[in-house]
Amino acid sequence: IAAVVLAHVLLALAAWIPAGAARLAARAGAAPAVRTLDVTATEFAFLAPDTVPAGRTRIRMRSRGRDPHIMLVGRLADGADPRTAVAELAARRQPTGMVFVGGPGVPPADGASEVTLDLAPGRYLLFCPITSAGDHASHMQKGMFRVLVVTPRRASEPGAEPSAEPSADGRVVLDDYSFAFASPPGAG
């Protein structure tokens, strides 16, 4: 699970730089179309819509449980079984038929955590890999996972036209157990 959490941190950090650029573009009036998907984490479930249109999506997670929760997102291959993916994750194996795409970090108490991802049409597994202290079972083993279906966008939808990717305005270097910024990060 430590490797899964490290992968989550790296994905979140990688998403942070383009997200900052998107905020700067928004201030300049050139913001790409971004939808928001609100997710609430409780013991032991995610409350979220079943479907969302494809495209750039801000996933905002709020934790309303007693235990801490995080949410990782993996894209399921056609025909992949979400329960099999959860079982493989619980056994600390890379799930066959699933690719990690990111996820919001751990939200602060009474706060939210978010990440912006470009979601292609398909099925995605939302899951919490945190292990409970008492019984050492992961939250996903207790049912804290769900499938999100990302549907193709219709041409008539606002933001259906592809928008330009935000450009990075910084660089982060990972070295074993540290992160270094090529230059100090700016506000935003």
C-alpha atoms as a PDB file:
ATOM      1  CA  ILE A   1       0.000   0.000   0.000  1.00  0.00           C
ATOM      2  CA  ALA A   2       2.966   2.312   0.640  1.00  0.00           C
ATOM      3  CA  ALA A   3       3.841   2.072  -3.061  1.00  0.00           C
ATOM      4  CA  VAL A   4       0.236   2.915  -3.961  1.00  0.00           C
ATOM      5  CA  VAL A   5       0.301   5.970  -1.668  1.00  0.00           C
ATOM      6  CA  LEU A   6       3.665   7.080  -3.127  1.00  0.00           C
ATOM      7  CA  ALA A   7       2.252   6.686  -6.642  1.00  0.00           C
ATOM      8  CA  HIS A   8      -0.741   8.795  -5.541  1.00  0.00           C
ATOM      9  CA  VAL A   9       1.543  11.537  -4.204  1.00  0.00           C
ATOM     10  CA  LEU A  10       3.543  11.585  -7.421  1.00  0.00           C
ATOM     11  CA  LEU A  11       0.425  11.714  -9.593  1.00  0.00           C
ATOM     12  CA  ALA A  12      -1.073  14.474  -7.471  1.00  0.00           C
ATOM     13  CA  LEU A  13       2.163  16.459  -7.644  1.00  0.00           C
ATOM     14  CA  ALA A  14       2.350  15.962 -11.409  1.00  0.00           C
ATOM     15  CA  ALA A  15      -1.219  17.249 -11.711  1.00  0.00           C
ATOM     16  CA  TRP A  16      -0.454  20.255  -9.477  1.00  0.00           C
ATOM     17  CA  ILE A  17       1.767  22.095 -11.940  1.00  0.00           C
ATOM     18  CA  PRO A  18      -0.672  22.035 -14.915  1.00  0.00           C
ATOM     19  CA  ALA A  19      -3.523  22.888 -12.529  1.00  0.00           C
ATOM     20  CA  GLY A  20      -1.632  26.018 -11.481  1.00  0.00           C
ATOM     21  CA  ALA A  21      -1.193  26.955 -15.122  1.00  0.00           C
ATOM     22  CA  ALA A  22      -4.920  26.468 -15.688  1.00  0.00           C
ATOM     23  CA  ARG A  23      -5.658  28.884 -12.829  1.00  0.00           C
ATOM     24  CA  LEU A  24      -3.324  31.444 -14.422  1.00  0.00           C
ATOM     25  CA  ALA A  25      -5.041  30.951 -17.792  1.00  0.00           C
ATOM     26  CA  ALA A  26      -8.413  31.464 -16.105  1.00  0.00           C
ATOM     27  CA  ARG A  27      -7.245  34.817 -14.796  1.00  0.00           C
ATOM     28  CA  ALA A  28      -6.188  35.748 -18.326  1.00  0.00           C
ATOM     29  CA  GLY A  29      -9.642  34.820 -19.671  1.00  0.00           C
ATOM     30  CA  ALA A  30      -8.455  31.732 -21.593  1.00  0.00           C
ATOM     31  CA  ALA A  31      -9.585  29.006 -19.212  1.00  0.00           C
ATOM     32  CA  PRO A  32     -10.200  25.571 -20.655  1.00  0.00           C
ATOM     33  CA  ALA A  33     -13.595  24.021 -19.942  1.00  0.00           C
ATOM     34  CA  VAL A  34     -13.373  22.128 -16.655  1.00  0.00           C
ATOM     35  CA  ARG A  35     -16.228  20.252 -15.007  1.00  0.00           C
ATOM     36  CA  THR A  36     -16.347  19.566 -11.282  1.00  0.00           C
ATOM     37  CA  LEU A  37     -17.126  16.135  -9.871  1.00  0.00           C
ATOM     38  CA  ASP A  38     -17.924  16.338  -6.153  1.00  0.00           C
ATOM     39  CA  VAL A  39     -17.278  13.173  -4.139  1.00  0.00           C
ATOM     40  CA  THR A  40     -18.003  12.653  -0.445  1.00  0.00           C
ATOM     41  CA  ALA A  41     -16.105   9.969   1.473  1.00  0.00           C
ATOM     42  CA  THR A  42     -17.771   8.295   4.468  1.00  0.00           C
ATOM     43  CA  GLU A  43     -17.298   4.971   6.308  1.00  0.00           C
ATOM     44  CA  PHE A  44     -16.919   3.029   3.971  1.00  0.00           C
ATOM     45  CA  ALA A  45     -18.304   4.473   0.732  1.00  0.00           C
ATOM     46  CA  PHE A  46     -17.919   7.215  -1.849  1.00  0.00           C
ATOM     47  CA  LEU A  47     -21.015   9.278  -2.615  1.00  0.00           C
ATOM     48  CA  ALA A  48     -20.733  10.491  -6.203  1.00  0.00           C
ATOM     49  CA  PRO A  49     -22.633  10.561  -9.484  1.00  0.00           C
ATOM     50  CA  ASP A  50     -22.604   7.335 -11.497  1.00  0.00           C
ATOM     51  CA  THR A  51     -21.580   9.096 -14.720  1.00  0.00           C
ATOM     52  CA  VAL A  52     -19.712  12.186 -15.883  1.00  0.00           C
ATOM     53  CA  PRO A  53     -19.016  13.463 -19.424  1.00  0.00           C
ATOM     54  CA  ALA A  54     -15.486  12.996 -20.781  1.00  0.00           C
ATOM     55  CA  GLY A  55     -13.011  15.851 -20.633  1.00  0.00           C
ATOM     56  CA  ARG A  56     -11.063  17.880 -18.156  1.00  0.00           C
ATOM     57  CA  THR A  57     -12.630  17.207 -14.764  1.00  0.00           C
ATOM     58  CA  ARG A  58     -11.862  18.683 -11.363  1.00  0.00           C
ATOM     59  CA  ILE A  59     -12.447  15.910  -8.825  1.00  0.00           C
ATOM     60  CA  ARG A  60     -13.148  17.419  -5.414  1.00  0.00           C
ATOM     61  CA  MET A  61     -13.288  15.010  -2.479  1.00  0.00           C
ATOM     62  CA  ARG A  62     -14.589  15.843   0.967  1.00  0.00           C
ATOM     63  CA  SER A  63     -14.167  13.377   3.823  1.00  0.00           C
ATOM     64  CA  ARG A  64     -17.135  13.240   6.178  1.00  0.00           C
ATOM     65  CA  GLY A  65     -16.082  10.125   8.066  1.00  0.00           C
ATOM     66  CA  ARG A  66     -14.364   9.558  11.383  1.00  0.00           C
ATOM     67  CA  ASP A  67     -11.431   7.817   9.681  1.00  0.00           C
ATOM     68  CA  PRO A  68      -9.107   9.531   7.218  1.00  0.00           C
ATOM     69  CA  HIS A  69      -9.826   8.685   3.577  1.00  0.00           C
ATOM     70  CA  ILE A  70      -8.144   9.234   0.239  1.00  0.00           C
ATOM     71  CA  MET A  71      -9.398   8.408  -3.219  1.00  0.00           C
ATOM     72  CA  LEU A  72      -7.334   6.939  -6.007  1.00  0.00           C
ATOM     73  CA  VAL A  73      -8.637   6.650  -9.553  1.00  0.00           C
ATOM     74  CA  GLY A  74      -7.829   3.828 -11.950  1.00  0.00           C
ATOM     75  CA  ARG A  75      -9.083   3.358 -15.503  1.00  0.00           C
ATOM     76  CA  LEU A  76     -10.551  -0.106 -16.032  1.00  0.00           C
ATOM     77  CA  ALA A  77      -9.941  -1.918 -19.308  1.00  0.00           C
ATOM     78  CA  ASP A  78     -12.978  -3.133 -21.235  1.00  0.00           C
ATOM     79  CA  GLY A  79     -14.341  -6.209 -19.482  1.00  0.00           C
ATOM     80  CA  ALA A  80     -12.201  -5.738 -16.337  1.00  0.00           C
ATOM     81  CA  ASP A  81     -13.983  -6.667 -13.103  1.00  0.00           C
ATOM     82  CA  PRO A  82     -13.763  -3.972 -10.393  1.00  0.00           C
ATOM     83  CA  ARG A  83     -13.972  -6.583  -7.609  1.00  0.00           C
ATOM     84  CA  THR A  84     -11.007  -8.439  -9.086  1.00  0.00           C
ATOM     85  CA  ALA A  85      -9.043  -5.168  -9.210  1.00  0.00           C
ATOM     86  CA  VAL A  86      -9.858  -4.500  -5.541  1.00  0.00           C
ATOM     87  CA  ALA A  87      -8.784  -8.036  -4.569  1.00  0.00           C
ATOM     88  CA  GLU A  88      -5.486  -7.589  -6.435  1.00  0.00           C
ATOM     89  CA  LEU A  89      -4.907  -4.211  -4.790  1.00  0.00           C
ATOM     90  CA  ALA A  90      -5.636  -5.712  -1.366  1.00  0.00           C
ATOM     91  CA  ALA A  91      -3.045  -8.421  -2.124  1.00  0.00           C
ATOM     92  CA  ARG A  92      -0.588  -5.605  -2.970  1.00  0.00           C
ATOM     93  CA  ARG A  93      -0.424  -6.493  -6.646  1.00  0.00           C
ATOM     94  CA  GLN A  94      -0.807  -4.234  -9.662  1.00  0.00           C
ATOM     95  CA  PRO A  95      -4.342  -4.947 -10.890  1.00  0.00           C
ATOM     96  CA  THR A  96      -4.580  -6.520 -14.314  1.00  0.00           C
ATOM     97  CA  GLY A  97      -6.891  -4.500 -16.484  1.00  0.00           C
ATOM     98  CA  MET A  98      -6.452  -1.223 -14.597  1.00  0.00           C
ATOM     99  CA  VAL A  99      -4.148   1.771 -15.009  1.00  0.00           C
ATOM    100  CA  PHE A 100      -3.759   4.396 -12.268  1.00  0.00           C
ATOM    101  CA  VAL A 101      -4.626   7.908 -13.452  1.00  0.00           C
ATOM    102  CA  GLY A 102      -4.421   9.953 -10.230  1.00  0.00           C
ATOM    103  CA  GLY A 103      -6.683  11.128  -7.473  1.00  0.00           C
ATOM    104  CA  PRO A 104      -7.071  13.910  -4.921  1.00  0.00           C
ATOM    105  CA  GLY A 105      -4.824  13.893  -1.861  1.00  0.00           C
ATOM    106  CA  VAL A 106      -5.868  13.513   1.752  1.00  0.00           C
ATOM    107  CA  PRO A 107      -8.328  16.314   2.522  1.00  0.00           C
ATOM    108  CA  PRO A 108      -7.817  18.393   5.662  1.00  0.00           C
ATOM    109  CA  ALA A 109     -10.350  18.049   8.489  1.00  0.00           C
ATOM    110  CA  ASP A 110     -13.639  19.573   7.304  1.00  0.00           C
ATOM    111  CA  GLY A 111     -11.975  20.516   4.026  1.00  0.00           C
ATOM    112  CA  ALA A 112     -11.609  19.267   0.485  1.00  0.00           C
ATOM    113  CA  SER A 113      -8.839  17.913  -1.676  1.00  0.00           C
ATOM    114  CA  GLU A 114      -8.904  18.095  -5.447  1.00  0.00           C
ATOM    115  CA  VAL A 115      -7.137  17.134  -8.626  1.00  0.00           C
ATOM    116  CA  THR A 116      -7.876  17.930 -12.253  1.00  0.00           C
ATOM    117  CA  LEU A 117      -7.729  14.989 -14.669  1.00  0.00           C
ATOM    118  CA  ASP A 118      -8.505  14.647 -18.360  1.00  0.00           C
ATOM    119  CA  LEU A 119     -10.943  11.707 -18.337  1.00  0.00           C
ATOM    120  CA  ALA A 120     -11.464   9.726 -21.525  1.00  0.00           C
ATOM    121  CA  PRO A 121     -14.683   7.743 -22.035  1.00  0.00           C
ATOM    122  CA  GLY A 122     -14.631   4.459 -20.139  1.00  0.00           C
ATOM    123  CA  ARG A 123     -15.020   2.971 -16.664  1.00  0.00           C
ATOM    124  CA  TYR A 124     -12.967   4.168 -13.717  1.00  0.00           C
ATOM    125  CA  LEU A 125     -12.503   2.605 -10.292  1.00  0.00           C
ATOM    126  CA  LEU A 126     -12.596   5.029  -7.344  1.00  0.00           C
ATOM    127  CA  PHE A 127     -11.099   3.415  -4.237  1.00  0.00           C
ATOM    128  CA  CYS A 128      -9.624   4.118  -0.800  1.00  0.00           C
ATOM    129  CA  PRO A 129      -6.482   2.057  -0.043  1.00  0.00           C
ATOM    130  CA  ILE A 130      -6.094   3.233   3.568  1.00  0.00           C
ATOM    131  CA  THR A 131      -5.815   0.380   6.064  1.00  0.00           C
ATOM    132  CA  SER A 132      -7.819   0.487   9.285  1.00  0.00           C
ATOM    133  CA  ALA A 133      -5.679   0.324  12.412  1.00  0.00           C
ATOM    134  CA  GLY A 134      -7.900  -2.083  14.355  1.00  0.00           C
ATOM    135  CA  ASP A 135      -8.470  -4.923  11.908  1.00  0.00           C
ATOM    136  CA  HIS A 136      -5.743  -4.131   9.346  1.00  0.00           C
ATOM    137  CA  ALA A 137      -8.268  -4.378   6.486  1.00  0.00           C
ATOM    138  CA  SER A 138      -8.204  -1.752   3.783  1.00  0.00           C
ATOM    139  CA  HIS A 139     -11.188   0.515   3.375  1.00  0.00           C
ATOM    140  CA  MET A 140     -11.681  -0.795  -0.177  1.00  0.00           C
ATOM    141  CA  GLN A 141     -11.992  -4.327   1.266  1.00  0.00           C
ATOM    142  CA  LYS A 142     -14.801  -2.947   3.418  1.00  0.00           C
ATOM    143  CA  GLY A 143     -16.628  -1.756   0.307  1.00  0.00           C
ATOM    144  CA  MET A 144     -15.077   1.673  -0.165  1.00  0.00           C
ATOM    145  CA  PHE A 145     -14.888   1.572  -3.932  1.00  0.00           C
ATOM    146  CA  ARG A 146     -17.200   2.349  -6.814  1.00  0.00           C
ATOM    147  CA  VAL A 147     -17.224   2.532 -10.579  1.00  0.00           C
ATOM    148  CA  LEU A 148     -17.539   5.869 -12.338  1.00  0.00           C
ATOM    149  CA  VAL A 149     -18.635   5.735 -15.988  1.00  0.00           C
ATOM    150  CA  VAL A 150     -17.216   8.491 -18.191  1.00  0.00           C
ATOM    151  CA  THR A 151     -19.437   9.026 -21.219  1.00  0.00           C
ATOM    152  CA  PRO A 152     -18.494  10.602 -24.570  1.00  0.00           C
ATOM    153  CA  ARG A 153     -19.301  14.294 -24.756  1.00  0.00           C
ATOM    154  CA  ARG A 154     -22.110  15.360 -27.052  1.00  0.00           C
ATOM    155  CA  ALA A 155     -21.303  18.085 -29.570  1.00  0.00           C
ATOM    156  CA  SER A 156     -24.125  20.225 -28.139  1.00  0.00           C
ATOM    157  CA  GLU A 157     -22.636  20.264 -24.606  1.00  0.00           C
ATOM    158  CA  PRO A 158     -20.852  23.374 -23.385  1.00  0.00           C
ATOM    159  CA  GLY A 159     -17.133  22.750 -23.472  1.00  0.00           C
ATOM    160  CA  ALA A 160     -17.532  19.850 -25.918  1.00  0.00           C
ATOM    161  CA  GLU A 161     -14.863  21.342 -28.147  1.00  0.00           C
ATOM    162  CA  PRO A 162     -11.413  20.144 -27.136  1.00  0.00           C
ATOM    163  CA  SER A 163      -9.524  22.830 -25.311  1.00  0.00           C
ATOM    164  CA  ALA A 164      -5.802  23.423 -25.325  1.00  0.00           C
ATOM    165  CA  GLU A 165      -3.834  21.746 -22.590  1.00  0.00           C
ATOM    166  CA  PRO A 166      -2.564  24.127 -19.944  1.00  0.00           C
ATOM    167  CA  SER A 167       1.175  24.636 -20.080  1.00  0.00           C
ATOM    168  CA  ALA A 168       3.377  23.896 -17.100  1.00  0.00           C
ATOM    169  CA  ASP A 169       4.854  26.900 -15.352  1.00  0.00           C
ATOM    170  CA  GLY A 170       7.301  24.968 -13.206  1.00  0.00           C
ATOM    171  CA  ARG A 171       9.236  21.761 -12.808  1.00  0.00           C
ATOM    172  CA  VAL A 172       9.443  19.373  -9.852  1.00  0.00           C
ATOM    173  CA  VAL A 173      12.316  16.912  -9.515  1.00  0.00           C
ATOM    174  CA  LEU A 174      11.863  13.729  -7.477  1.00  0.00           C
ATOM    175  CA  ASP A 175      15.007  12.218  -5.934  1.00  0.00           C
ATOM    176  CA  ASP A 176      14.537   9.158  -3.705  1.00  0.00           C
ATOM    177  CA  TYR A 177      12.935  10.746  -0.622  1.00  0.00           C
ATOM    178  CA  SER A 178      12.755  14.398  -1.593  1.00  0.00           C
ATOM    179  CA  PHE A 179      11.150  16.825  -4.014  1.00  0.00           C
ATOM    180  CA  ALA A 180      12.965  19.842  -5.408  1.00  0.00           C
ATOM    181  CA  PHE A 181      11.564  22.755  -7.387  1.00  0.00           C
ATOM    182  CA  ALA A 182      13.616  23.955 -10.370  1.00  0.00           C
ATOM    183  CA  SER A 183      12.471  27.447  -9.358  1.00  0.00           C
ATOM    184  CA  PRO A 184      10.273  28.627  -6.493  1.00  0.00           C
ATOM    185  CA  PRO A 185       6.588  27.984  -7.215  1.00  0.00           C
ATOM    186  CA  GLY A 186       4.466  31.039  -7.875  1.00  0.00           C
ATOM    187  CA  ALA A 187       1.156  31.895  -6.267  1.00  0.00           C
ATOM    188  CA  GLY A 188      -2.032  30.433  -7.695  1.00  0.00           C
END
